[in-house]
Coordinates of C-alpha atoms in Angstrom, one line a residue:
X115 CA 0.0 0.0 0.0
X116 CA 1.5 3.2 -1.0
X117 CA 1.8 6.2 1.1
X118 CA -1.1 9.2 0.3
X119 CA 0.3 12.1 -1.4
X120 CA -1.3 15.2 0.4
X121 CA -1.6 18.8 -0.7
X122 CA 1.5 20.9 -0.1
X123 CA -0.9 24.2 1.2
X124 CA -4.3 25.2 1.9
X125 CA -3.8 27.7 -0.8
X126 CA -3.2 24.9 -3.3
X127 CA -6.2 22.7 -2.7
X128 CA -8.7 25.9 -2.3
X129 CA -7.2 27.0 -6.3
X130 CA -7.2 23.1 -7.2
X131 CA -10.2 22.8 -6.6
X132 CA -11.6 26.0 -7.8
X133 CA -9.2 25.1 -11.0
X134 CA -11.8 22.1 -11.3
X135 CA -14.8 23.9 -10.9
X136 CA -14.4 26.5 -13.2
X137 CA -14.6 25.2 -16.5
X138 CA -15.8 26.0 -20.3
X139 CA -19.7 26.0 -18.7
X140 CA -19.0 28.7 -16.6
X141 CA -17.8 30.6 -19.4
X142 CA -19.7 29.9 -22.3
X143 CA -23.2 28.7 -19.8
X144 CA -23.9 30.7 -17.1
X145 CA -24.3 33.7 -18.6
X146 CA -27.0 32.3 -21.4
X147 CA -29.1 30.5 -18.4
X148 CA -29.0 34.0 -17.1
X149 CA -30.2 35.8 -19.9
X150 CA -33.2 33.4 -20.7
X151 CA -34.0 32.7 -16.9
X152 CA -35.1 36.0 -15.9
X153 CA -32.0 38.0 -15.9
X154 CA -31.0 39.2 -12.3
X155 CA -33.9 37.7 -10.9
X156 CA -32.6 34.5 -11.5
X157 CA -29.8 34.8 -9.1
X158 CA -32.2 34.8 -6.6
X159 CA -33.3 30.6 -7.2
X160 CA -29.1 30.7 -8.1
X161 CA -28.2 31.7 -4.9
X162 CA -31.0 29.6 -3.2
X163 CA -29.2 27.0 -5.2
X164 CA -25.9 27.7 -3.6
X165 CA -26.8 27.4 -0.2
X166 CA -29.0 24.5 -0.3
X167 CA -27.6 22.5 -2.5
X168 CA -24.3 23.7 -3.6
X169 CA -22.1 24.0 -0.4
X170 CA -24.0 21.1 1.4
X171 CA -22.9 19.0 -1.1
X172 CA -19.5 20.0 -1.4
X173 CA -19.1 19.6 2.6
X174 CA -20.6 16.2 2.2
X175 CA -17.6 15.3 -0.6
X176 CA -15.0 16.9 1.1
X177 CA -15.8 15.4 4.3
X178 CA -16.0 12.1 2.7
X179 CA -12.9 12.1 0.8
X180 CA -10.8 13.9 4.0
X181 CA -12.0 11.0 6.1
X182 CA -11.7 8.0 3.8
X183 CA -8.8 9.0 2.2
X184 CA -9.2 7.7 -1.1
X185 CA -10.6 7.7 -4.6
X186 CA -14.4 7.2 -5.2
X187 CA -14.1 3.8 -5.8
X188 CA -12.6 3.0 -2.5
X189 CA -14.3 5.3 -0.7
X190 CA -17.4 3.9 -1.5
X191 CA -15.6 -0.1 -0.9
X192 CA -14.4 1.4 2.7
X193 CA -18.2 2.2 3.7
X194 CA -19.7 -0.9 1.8
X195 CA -17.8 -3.5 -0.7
X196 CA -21.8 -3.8 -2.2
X197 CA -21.4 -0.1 -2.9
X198 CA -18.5 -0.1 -5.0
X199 CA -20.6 -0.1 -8.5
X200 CA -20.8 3.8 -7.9
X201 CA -17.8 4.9 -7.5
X202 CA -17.0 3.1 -10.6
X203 CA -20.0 4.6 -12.4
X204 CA -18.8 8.1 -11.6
X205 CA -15.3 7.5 -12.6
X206 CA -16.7 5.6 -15.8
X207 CA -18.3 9.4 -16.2
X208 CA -15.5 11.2 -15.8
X209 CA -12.9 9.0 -18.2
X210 CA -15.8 9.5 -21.1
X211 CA -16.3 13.3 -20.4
X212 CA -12.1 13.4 -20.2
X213 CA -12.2 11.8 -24.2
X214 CA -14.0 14.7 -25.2
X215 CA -13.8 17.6 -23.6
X216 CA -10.2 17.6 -24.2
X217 CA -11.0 18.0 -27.8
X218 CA -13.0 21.7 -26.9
X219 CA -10.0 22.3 -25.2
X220 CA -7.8 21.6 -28.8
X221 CA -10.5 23.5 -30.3
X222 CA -9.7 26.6 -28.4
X223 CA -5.8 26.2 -28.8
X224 CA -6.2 27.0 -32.4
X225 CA -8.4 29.4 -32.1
X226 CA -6.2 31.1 -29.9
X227 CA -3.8 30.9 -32.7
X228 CA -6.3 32.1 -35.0
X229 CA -7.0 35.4 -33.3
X230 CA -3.6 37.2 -34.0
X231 CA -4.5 37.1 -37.7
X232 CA -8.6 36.7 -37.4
X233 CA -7.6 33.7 -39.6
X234 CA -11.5 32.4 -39.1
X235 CA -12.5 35.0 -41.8
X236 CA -15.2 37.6 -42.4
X237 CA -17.6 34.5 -41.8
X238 CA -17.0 32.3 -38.6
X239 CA -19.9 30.5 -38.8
X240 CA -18.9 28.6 -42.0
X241 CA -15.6 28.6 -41.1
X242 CA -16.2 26.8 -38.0
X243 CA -18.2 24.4 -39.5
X244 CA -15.9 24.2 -43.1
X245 CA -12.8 24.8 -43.5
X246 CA -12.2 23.7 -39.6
X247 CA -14.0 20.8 -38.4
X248 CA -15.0 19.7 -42.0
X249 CA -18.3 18.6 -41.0
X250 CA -19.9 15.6 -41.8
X251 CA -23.7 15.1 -42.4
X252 CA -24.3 13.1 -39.9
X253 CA -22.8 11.6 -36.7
X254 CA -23.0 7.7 -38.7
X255 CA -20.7 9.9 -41.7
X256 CA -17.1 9.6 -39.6
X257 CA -15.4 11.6 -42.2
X258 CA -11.0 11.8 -41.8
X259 CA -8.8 13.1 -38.9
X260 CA -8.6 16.9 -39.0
X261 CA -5.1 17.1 -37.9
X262 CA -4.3 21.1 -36.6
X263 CA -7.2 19.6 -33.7
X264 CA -5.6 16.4 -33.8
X265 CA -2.4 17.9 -32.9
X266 CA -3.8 20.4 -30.7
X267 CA -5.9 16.9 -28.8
X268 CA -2.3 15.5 -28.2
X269 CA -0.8 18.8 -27.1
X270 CA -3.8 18.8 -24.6
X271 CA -3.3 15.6 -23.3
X272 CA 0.4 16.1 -22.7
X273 CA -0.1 19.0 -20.5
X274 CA -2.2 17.2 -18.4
X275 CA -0.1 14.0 -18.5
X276 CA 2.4 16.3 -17.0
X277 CA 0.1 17.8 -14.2
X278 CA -0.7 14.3 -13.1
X279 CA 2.5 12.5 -13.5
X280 CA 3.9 14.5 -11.6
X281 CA 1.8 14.1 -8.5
X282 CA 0.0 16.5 -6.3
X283 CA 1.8 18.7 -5.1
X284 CA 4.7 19.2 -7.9
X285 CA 1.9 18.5 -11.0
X286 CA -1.7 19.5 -10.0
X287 CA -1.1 21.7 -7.0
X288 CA 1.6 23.9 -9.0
X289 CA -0.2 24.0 -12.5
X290 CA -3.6 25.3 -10.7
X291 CA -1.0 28.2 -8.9
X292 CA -0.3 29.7 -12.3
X293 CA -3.3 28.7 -14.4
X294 CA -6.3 29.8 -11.7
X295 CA -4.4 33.5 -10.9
X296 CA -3.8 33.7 -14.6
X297 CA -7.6 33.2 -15.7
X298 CA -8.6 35.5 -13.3
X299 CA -6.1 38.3 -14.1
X300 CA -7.5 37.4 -18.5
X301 CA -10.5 37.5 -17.3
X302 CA -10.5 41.2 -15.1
X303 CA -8.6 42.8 -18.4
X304 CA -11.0 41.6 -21.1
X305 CA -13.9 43.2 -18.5
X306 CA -11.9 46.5 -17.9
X307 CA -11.4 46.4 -21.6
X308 CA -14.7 45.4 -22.7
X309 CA -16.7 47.8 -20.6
X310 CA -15.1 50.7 -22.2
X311 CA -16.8 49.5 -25.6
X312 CA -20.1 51.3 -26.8
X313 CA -23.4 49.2 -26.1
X314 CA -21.4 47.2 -23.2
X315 CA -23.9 48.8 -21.0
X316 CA -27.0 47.8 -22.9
X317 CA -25.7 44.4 -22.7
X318 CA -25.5 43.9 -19.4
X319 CA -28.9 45.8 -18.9
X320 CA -30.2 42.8 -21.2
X321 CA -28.3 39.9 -18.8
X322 CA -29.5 41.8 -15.5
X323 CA -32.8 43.6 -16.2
X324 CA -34.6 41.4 -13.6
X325 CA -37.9 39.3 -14.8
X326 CA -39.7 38.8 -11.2
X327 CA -42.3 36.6 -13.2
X328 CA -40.1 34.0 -14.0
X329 CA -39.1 33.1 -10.3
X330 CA -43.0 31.6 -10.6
X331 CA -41.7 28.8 -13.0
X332 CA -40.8 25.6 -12.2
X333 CA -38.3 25.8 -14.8
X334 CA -36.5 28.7 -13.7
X335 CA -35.7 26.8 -10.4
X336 CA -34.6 23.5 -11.8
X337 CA -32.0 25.3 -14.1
X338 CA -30.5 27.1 -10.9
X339 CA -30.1 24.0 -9.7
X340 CA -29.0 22.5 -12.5
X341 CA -26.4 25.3 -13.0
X342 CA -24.6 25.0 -9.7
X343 CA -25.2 20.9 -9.9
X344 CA -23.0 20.9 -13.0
X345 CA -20.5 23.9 -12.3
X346 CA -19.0 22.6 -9.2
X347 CA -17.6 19.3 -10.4
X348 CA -19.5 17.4 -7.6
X349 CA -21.2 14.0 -7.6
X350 CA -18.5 12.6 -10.3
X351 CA -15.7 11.7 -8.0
X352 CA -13.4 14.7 -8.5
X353 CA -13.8 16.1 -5.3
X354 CA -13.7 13.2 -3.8
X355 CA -10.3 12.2 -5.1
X356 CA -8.9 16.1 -4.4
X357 CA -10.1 16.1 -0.5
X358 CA -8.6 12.8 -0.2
X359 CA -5.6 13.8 -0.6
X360 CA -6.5 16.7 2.7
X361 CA -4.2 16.8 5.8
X362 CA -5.8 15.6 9.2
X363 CA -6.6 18.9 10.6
X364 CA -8.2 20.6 7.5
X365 CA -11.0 23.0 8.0
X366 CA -13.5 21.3 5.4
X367 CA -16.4 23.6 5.7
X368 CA -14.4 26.8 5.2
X369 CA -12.8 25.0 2.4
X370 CA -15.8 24.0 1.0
X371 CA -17.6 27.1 1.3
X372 CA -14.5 29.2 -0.5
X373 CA -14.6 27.2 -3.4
X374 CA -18.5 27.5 -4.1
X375 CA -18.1 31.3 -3.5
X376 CA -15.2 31.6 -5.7
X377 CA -16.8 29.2 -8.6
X378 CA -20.3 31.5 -8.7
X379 CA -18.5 34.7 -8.6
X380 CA -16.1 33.7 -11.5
X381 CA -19.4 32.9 -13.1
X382 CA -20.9 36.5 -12.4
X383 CA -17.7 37.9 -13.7
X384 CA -17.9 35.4 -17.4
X385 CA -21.3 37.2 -17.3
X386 CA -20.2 40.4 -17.4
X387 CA -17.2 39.4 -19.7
X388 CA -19.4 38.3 -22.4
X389 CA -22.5 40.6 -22.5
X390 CA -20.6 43.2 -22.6
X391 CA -18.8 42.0 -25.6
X392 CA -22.7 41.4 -26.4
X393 CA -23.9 44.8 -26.1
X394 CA -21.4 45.8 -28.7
X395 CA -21.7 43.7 -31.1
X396 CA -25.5 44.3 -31.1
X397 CA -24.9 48.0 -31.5
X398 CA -22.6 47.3 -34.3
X399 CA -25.0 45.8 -36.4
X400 CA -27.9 47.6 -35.5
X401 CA -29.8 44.7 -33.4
X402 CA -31.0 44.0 -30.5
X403 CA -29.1 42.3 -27.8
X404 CA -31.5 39.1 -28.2
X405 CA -30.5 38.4 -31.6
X406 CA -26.9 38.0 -31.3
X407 CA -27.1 36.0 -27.8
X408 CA -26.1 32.4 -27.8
X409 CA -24.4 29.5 -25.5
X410 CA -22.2 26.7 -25.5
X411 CA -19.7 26.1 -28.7
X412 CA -21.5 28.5 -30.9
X413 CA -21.2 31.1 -28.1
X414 CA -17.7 30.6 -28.1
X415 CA -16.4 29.7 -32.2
X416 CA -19.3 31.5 -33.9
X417 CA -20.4 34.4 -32.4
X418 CA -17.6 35.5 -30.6
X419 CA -15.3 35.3 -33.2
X420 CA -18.1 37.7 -35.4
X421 CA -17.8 40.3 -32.7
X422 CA -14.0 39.9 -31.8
X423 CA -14.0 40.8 -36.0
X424 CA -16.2 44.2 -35.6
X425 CA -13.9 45.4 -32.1
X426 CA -11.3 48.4 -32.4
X427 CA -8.5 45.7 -30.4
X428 CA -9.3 42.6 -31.7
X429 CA -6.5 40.7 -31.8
X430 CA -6.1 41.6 -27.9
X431 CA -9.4 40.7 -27.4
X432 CA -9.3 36.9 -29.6
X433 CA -6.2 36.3 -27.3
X434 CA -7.6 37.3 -23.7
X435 CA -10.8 35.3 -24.6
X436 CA -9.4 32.2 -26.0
X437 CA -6.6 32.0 -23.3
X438 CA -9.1 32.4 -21.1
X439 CA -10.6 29.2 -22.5
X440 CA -7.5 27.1 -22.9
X441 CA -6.9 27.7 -19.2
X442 CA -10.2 27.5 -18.0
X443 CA -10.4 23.7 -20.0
X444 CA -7.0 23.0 -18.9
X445 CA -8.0 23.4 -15.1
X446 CA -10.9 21.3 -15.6
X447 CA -9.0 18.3 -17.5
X448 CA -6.4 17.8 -15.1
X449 CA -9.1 17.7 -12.0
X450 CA -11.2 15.0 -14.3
X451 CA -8.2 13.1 -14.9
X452 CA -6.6 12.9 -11.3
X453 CA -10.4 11.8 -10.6
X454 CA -9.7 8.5 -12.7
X455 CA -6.0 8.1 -12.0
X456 CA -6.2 8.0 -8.5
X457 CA -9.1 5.2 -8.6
X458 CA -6.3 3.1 -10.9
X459 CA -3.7 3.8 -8.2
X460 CA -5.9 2.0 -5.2
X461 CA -7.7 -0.4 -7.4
X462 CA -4.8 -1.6 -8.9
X463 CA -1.9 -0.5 -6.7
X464 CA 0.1 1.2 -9.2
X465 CA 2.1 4.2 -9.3
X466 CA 1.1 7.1 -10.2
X467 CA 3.4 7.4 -12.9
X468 CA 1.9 4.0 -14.3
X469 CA -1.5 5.0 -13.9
X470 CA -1.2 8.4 -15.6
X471 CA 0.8 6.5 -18.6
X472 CA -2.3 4.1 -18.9
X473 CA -4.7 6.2 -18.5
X474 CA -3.8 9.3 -20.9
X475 CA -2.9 6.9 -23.4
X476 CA -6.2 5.3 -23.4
X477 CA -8.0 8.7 -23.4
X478 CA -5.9 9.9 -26.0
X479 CA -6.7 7.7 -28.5
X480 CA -10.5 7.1 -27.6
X481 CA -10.4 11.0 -28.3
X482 CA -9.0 10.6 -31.6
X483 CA -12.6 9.6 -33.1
X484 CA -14.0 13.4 -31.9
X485 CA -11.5 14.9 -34.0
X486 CA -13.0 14.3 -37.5
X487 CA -15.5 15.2 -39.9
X488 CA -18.5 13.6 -37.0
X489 CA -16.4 14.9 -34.4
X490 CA -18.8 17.8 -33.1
X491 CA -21.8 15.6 -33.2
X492 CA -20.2 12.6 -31.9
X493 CA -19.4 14.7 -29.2
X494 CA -22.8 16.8 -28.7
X495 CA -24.4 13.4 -28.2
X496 CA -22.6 11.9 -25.8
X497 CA -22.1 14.7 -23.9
X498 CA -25.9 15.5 -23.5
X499 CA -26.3 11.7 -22.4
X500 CA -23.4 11.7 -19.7
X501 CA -24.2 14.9 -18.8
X502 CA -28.4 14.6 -18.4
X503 CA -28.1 11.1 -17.2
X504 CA -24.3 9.5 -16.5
X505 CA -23.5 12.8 -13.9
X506 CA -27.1 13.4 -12.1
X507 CA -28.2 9.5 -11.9
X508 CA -24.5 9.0 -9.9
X509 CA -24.8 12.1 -8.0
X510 CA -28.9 11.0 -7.0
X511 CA -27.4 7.6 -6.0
X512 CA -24.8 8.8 -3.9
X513 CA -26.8 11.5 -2.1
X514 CA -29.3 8.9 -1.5
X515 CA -26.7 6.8 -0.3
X516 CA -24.7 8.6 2.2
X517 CA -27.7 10.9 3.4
X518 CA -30.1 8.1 3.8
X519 CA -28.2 4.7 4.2
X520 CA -25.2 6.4 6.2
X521 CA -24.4 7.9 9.1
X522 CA -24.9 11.3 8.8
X523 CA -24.3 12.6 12.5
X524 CA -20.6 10.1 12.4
X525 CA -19.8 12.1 9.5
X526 CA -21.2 15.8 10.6
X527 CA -18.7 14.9 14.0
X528 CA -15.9 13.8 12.1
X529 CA -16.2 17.5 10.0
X530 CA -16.9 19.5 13.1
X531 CA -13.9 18.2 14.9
X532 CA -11.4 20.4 12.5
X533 CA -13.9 23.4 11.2
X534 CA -14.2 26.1 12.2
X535 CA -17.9 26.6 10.7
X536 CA -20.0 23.9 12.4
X537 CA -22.7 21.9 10.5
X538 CA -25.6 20.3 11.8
X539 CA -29.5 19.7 11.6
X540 CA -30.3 22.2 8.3
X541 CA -27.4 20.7 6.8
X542 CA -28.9 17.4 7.0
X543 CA -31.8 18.5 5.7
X544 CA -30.5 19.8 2.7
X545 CA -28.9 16.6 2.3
X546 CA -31.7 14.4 2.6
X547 CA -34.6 16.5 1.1
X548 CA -33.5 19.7 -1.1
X549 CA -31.0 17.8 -3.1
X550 CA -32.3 14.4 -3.9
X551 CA -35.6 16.2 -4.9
X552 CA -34.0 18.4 -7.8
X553 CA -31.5 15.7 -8.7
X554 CA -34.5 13.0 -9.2
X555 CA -36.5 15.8 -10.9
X556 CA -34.0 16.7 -13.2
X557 CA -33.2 12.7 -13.7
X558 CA -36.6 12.1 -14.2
X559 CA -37.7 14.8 -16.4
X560 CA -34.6 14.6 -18.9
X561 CA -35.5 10.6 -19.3
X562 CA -39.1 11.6 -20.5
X563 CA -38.1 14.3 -22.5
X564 CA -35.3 12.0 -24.2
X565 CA -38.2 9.5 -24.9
X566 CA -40.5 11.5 -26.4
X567 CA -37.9 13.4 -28.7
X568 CA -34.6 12.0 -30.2
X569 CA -32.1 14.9 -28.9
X570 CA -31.3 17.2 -31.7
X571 CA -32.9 15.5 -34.0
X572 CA -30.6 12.5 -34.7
X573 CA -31.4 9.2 -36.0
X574 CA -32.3 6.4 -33.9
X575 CA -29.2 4.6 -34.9
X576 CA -26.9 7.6 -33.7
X577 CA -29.0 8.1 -30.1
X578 CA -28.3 4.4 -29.6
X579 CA -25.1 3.8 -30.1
X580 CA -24.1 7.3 -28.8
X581 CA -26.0 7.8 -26.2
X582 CA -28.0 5.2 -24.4
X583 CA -25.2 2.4 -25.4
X584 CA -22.6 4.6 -23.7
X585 CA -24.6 4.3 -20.3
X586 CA -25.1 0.7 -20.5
X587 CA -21.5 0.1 -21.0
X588 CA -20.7 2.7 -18.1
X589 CA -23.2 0.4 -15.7
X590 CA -21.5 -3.0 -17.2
X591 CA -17.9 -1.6 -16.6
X592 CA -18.6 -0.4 -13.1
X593 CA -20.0 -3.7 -11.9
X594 CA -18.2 -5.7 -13.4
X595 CA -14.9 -4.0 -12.2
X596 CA -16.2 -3.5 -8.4
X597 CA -16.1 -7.4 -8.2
X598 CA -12.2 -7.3 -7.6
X599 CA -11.4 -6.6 -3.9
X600 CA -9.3 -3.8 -3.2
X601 CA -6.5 -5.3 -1.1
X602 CA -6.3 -2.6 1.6
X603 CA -9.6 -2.4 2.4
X604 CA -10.0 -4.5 5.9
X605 CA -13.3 -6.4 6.2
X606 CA -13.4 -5.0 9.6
X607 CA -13.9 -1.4 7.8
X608 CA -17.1 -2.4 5.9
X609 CA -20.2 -1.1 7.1
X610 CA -18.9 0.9 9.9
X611 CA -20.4 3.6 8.3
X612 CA -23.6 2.3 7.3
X613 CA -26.9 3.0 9.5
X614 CA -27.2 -0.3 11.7
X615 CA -30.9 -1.0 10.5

């Protein structure tokens, strides 16, 4: 059994694990849910959200991983062997959202090369969609390699294969020190910047104009959740993995609590960052804000780019943004990946310099087949199908789990003993009612939307094998692999944890 590597500061962690947090979604996301939610008013169910659901949560990991000291897997094999199915679900999650979001990530790379030269042309829309990803028709239609993303894939995966080969505190810890600081300091000069433009203000009068009426929809609410659910890298293992690797004496609900804060305020400031940029561009041509806004990869290739094209400084402002990306993605990949490394390294007893070999290299070229002509719909499928269902059916389960099936007050005493904030009966609460409601509501209404409707349209063929067949093998893979005992885990350890019914 090897020794547990721990985090070399309190400093390091807090940015590690805001580093994981922060991602593309917060970015190219938040801002769009905003917008179409009620503006300002929606912070109000947002920051609801937060405290109810958000922190509670991230307490409840941290305290987990702090006292188990391991990966998901384990953790879940230390409280019950029966239980160790979901920790290999969630890491099944994370290794499939690692194959593709690392291609984004390449995406961005040449983009950022791109904007010194605007090299995406008076029209970014087909250029996206032509000369760079060569898109084929259909998701069945694989089409070849396109090799600037190919290359940028690889160059992704290095970087990452550095962070966690190197281990916590000389890899992950030290990467997170310059990228988080750095994305911040992007991010606070394209604002400064950007709000000097014309129209900036109408911009953010369109993101923040509040919309009281819309607080009276159920709707409204389950996308505040939904927001903070997906934003703070919880109920996938991640935090799991990084509070496992906590000293003793760690202040969990201080820690917890500053990385929720820091996570929704970055989001506020990606807001501002991109309505602003918004407001412009919607002045330039003579539109309203409405028509220009968008989210998610068209937000960021497409209609960025367009106004990046009409701005006074736009090379400065191509760079800022798509650095911000790169390092924004960056953060988020190495967090995913140290998720499934670690589970190798207690599963299998490895080091972490194996593990990080095996793993990358498997990722790497699984992520090969989201770098051609299908690549963007390959990828749009199988991220709405491990998002929708692969992240919020693990994270139901294990709330369900540990709130209901667990011992809540053992675990409530074991987090008091080092913190300096207390928790207690309403964080229980929030545990076992607030969050399992919205988790099984969002669970439950995305399975009868996806019935009714094939998601964007695609064949039956495509949603099969792309979607539904990627969460059966996720469920195979995680039972089948839970059957091999890990060899530290003392039979004396199972079920000291679990209610005694």
């Amino acid at each position: 059994m090897q020794k547990r590597e721990t985090w070399g500061s309190r400093s390091g962690f807090i940015l590690a694990a805001v580093g994981s947090a922060i991602g593309l979604g917060n970015i190219w996301r938040f801002p769009y849910i905003v917008y179409e939610n009620g503006g300002g008013a929606f912070l109000i169910p947002y920051f609801v959200a937060m405290l109810a659901a958000g922190i509670p949560f991230m307490i409840l990991e941290f305290g987990l991983g702090q006292k188990f000291k391991g990966s998901a897997p384990k953790i879940f094999a230390s409280i019950s062997k029966r239980w160790e199915w979901l920790g290999w679900w969630q890491i099944m999650v994370a290794f499939i959202i690692d194959t593709y979001y690392v291609v984004v990530i390449a995406w961005a790379m040449n983009y950022l090369i791109l904007s010194f030269t605007q090299g995406w042309g008076m029209n970014p829309k087909d250029f996206f969609y032509g000369d760079f990803l060569h898109l084929s028709n259909s998701p069945m239609e694989v089409g070849g390699i396109q090799w600037a993303i190919f290359a940028a894939t690889a160059t992704a995966w290095f970087c990452t294969f550095l962070a966690v080969f190197t281990g916590v505190k000389k890899g992950i810890e030290r990467a997170n020190k310059i990228f988080m600081p750095l994305l911040f300091l992007l991010v606070f000069i394209f604002i400064a910047r950007g709000l000097m433009l014309p129209g900036a203000a109408d911009g953010l009068n369109w993101l923040f104009k509040p919309d009281f009426s819309a607080l009276l929809k159920g709707k409204v609410w389950a996308d505040a959740f939904g927001q903070i659910f997906y934003s703070l890298s919880i109920g996938f293992a991640i935090m799991l993995a990084y509070s496992s690797y906590l000293p003793k004496k760690s202040d969990i609900t201080n820690n917890a609590c500053m990385t929720v804060f820091i996570n929704c305020g970055f989001s506020m400031l990606s807001g501002i960052m991109i309505f602003s940029v918004l407001g412009y561009m919607a002045l330039q041509q003579g539109v309203p804000v409405s028509d220009v806004t968008s989210s998610g990869v068209g937000l960021a290739f497409i209609t960025l780019p367009t106004a990046i094209n009409l701005m006074p400084m736009p090379v400065f402002f191509g760079v800022m943004f798509f650095l911000a990306l790169v390092v924004a993605g960056l953060s988020s990949m190495i967090s995913i990946t140290e998720a499934v490394v670690s589970a190798i390294i207690d599963k299998l007893n490895v080091t972490r310099q194996k593990a990080a070999i095996i793993f990358c290299l498997i990722g790497f070229l699984i992520s090969i087949m989201f770098t051609t002509g299908s690549g963007l719909l390959l990828l749009d499928i199988v991220d709405h199908f491990v998002n929708n269902f692969g992240i919020l059916i693990g994270g139901f389960i294990e709330i369900i789990f540990i709130a209901w099936f667990c011992d809540l007050d053992a675990l409530s005493q074991h987090i008091n003993t080092t913190s300096e904030l207390k928790v207690g009966g309403l964080w229980k609460t929030c545990l076992r009612y607030i969050v399992p409601v919205m988790l099984g509501f969002m669970v439950i209404n995305n399975f009868i939307g996806d019935l009714q409707t094939n998601y964007g349209g695609y064949s039956n063929t495509a949603i099969i094998l792309f979607g539904w067949a990627v969460l059966f093998v996720c469920s195979i893979f995680s039972m089948t692999f839970a059957h091999k005992d890990f060899a530290f885990v003392k039979k004396s350890e199972n079920n000291h944890f679990l209610k005694r019914r």
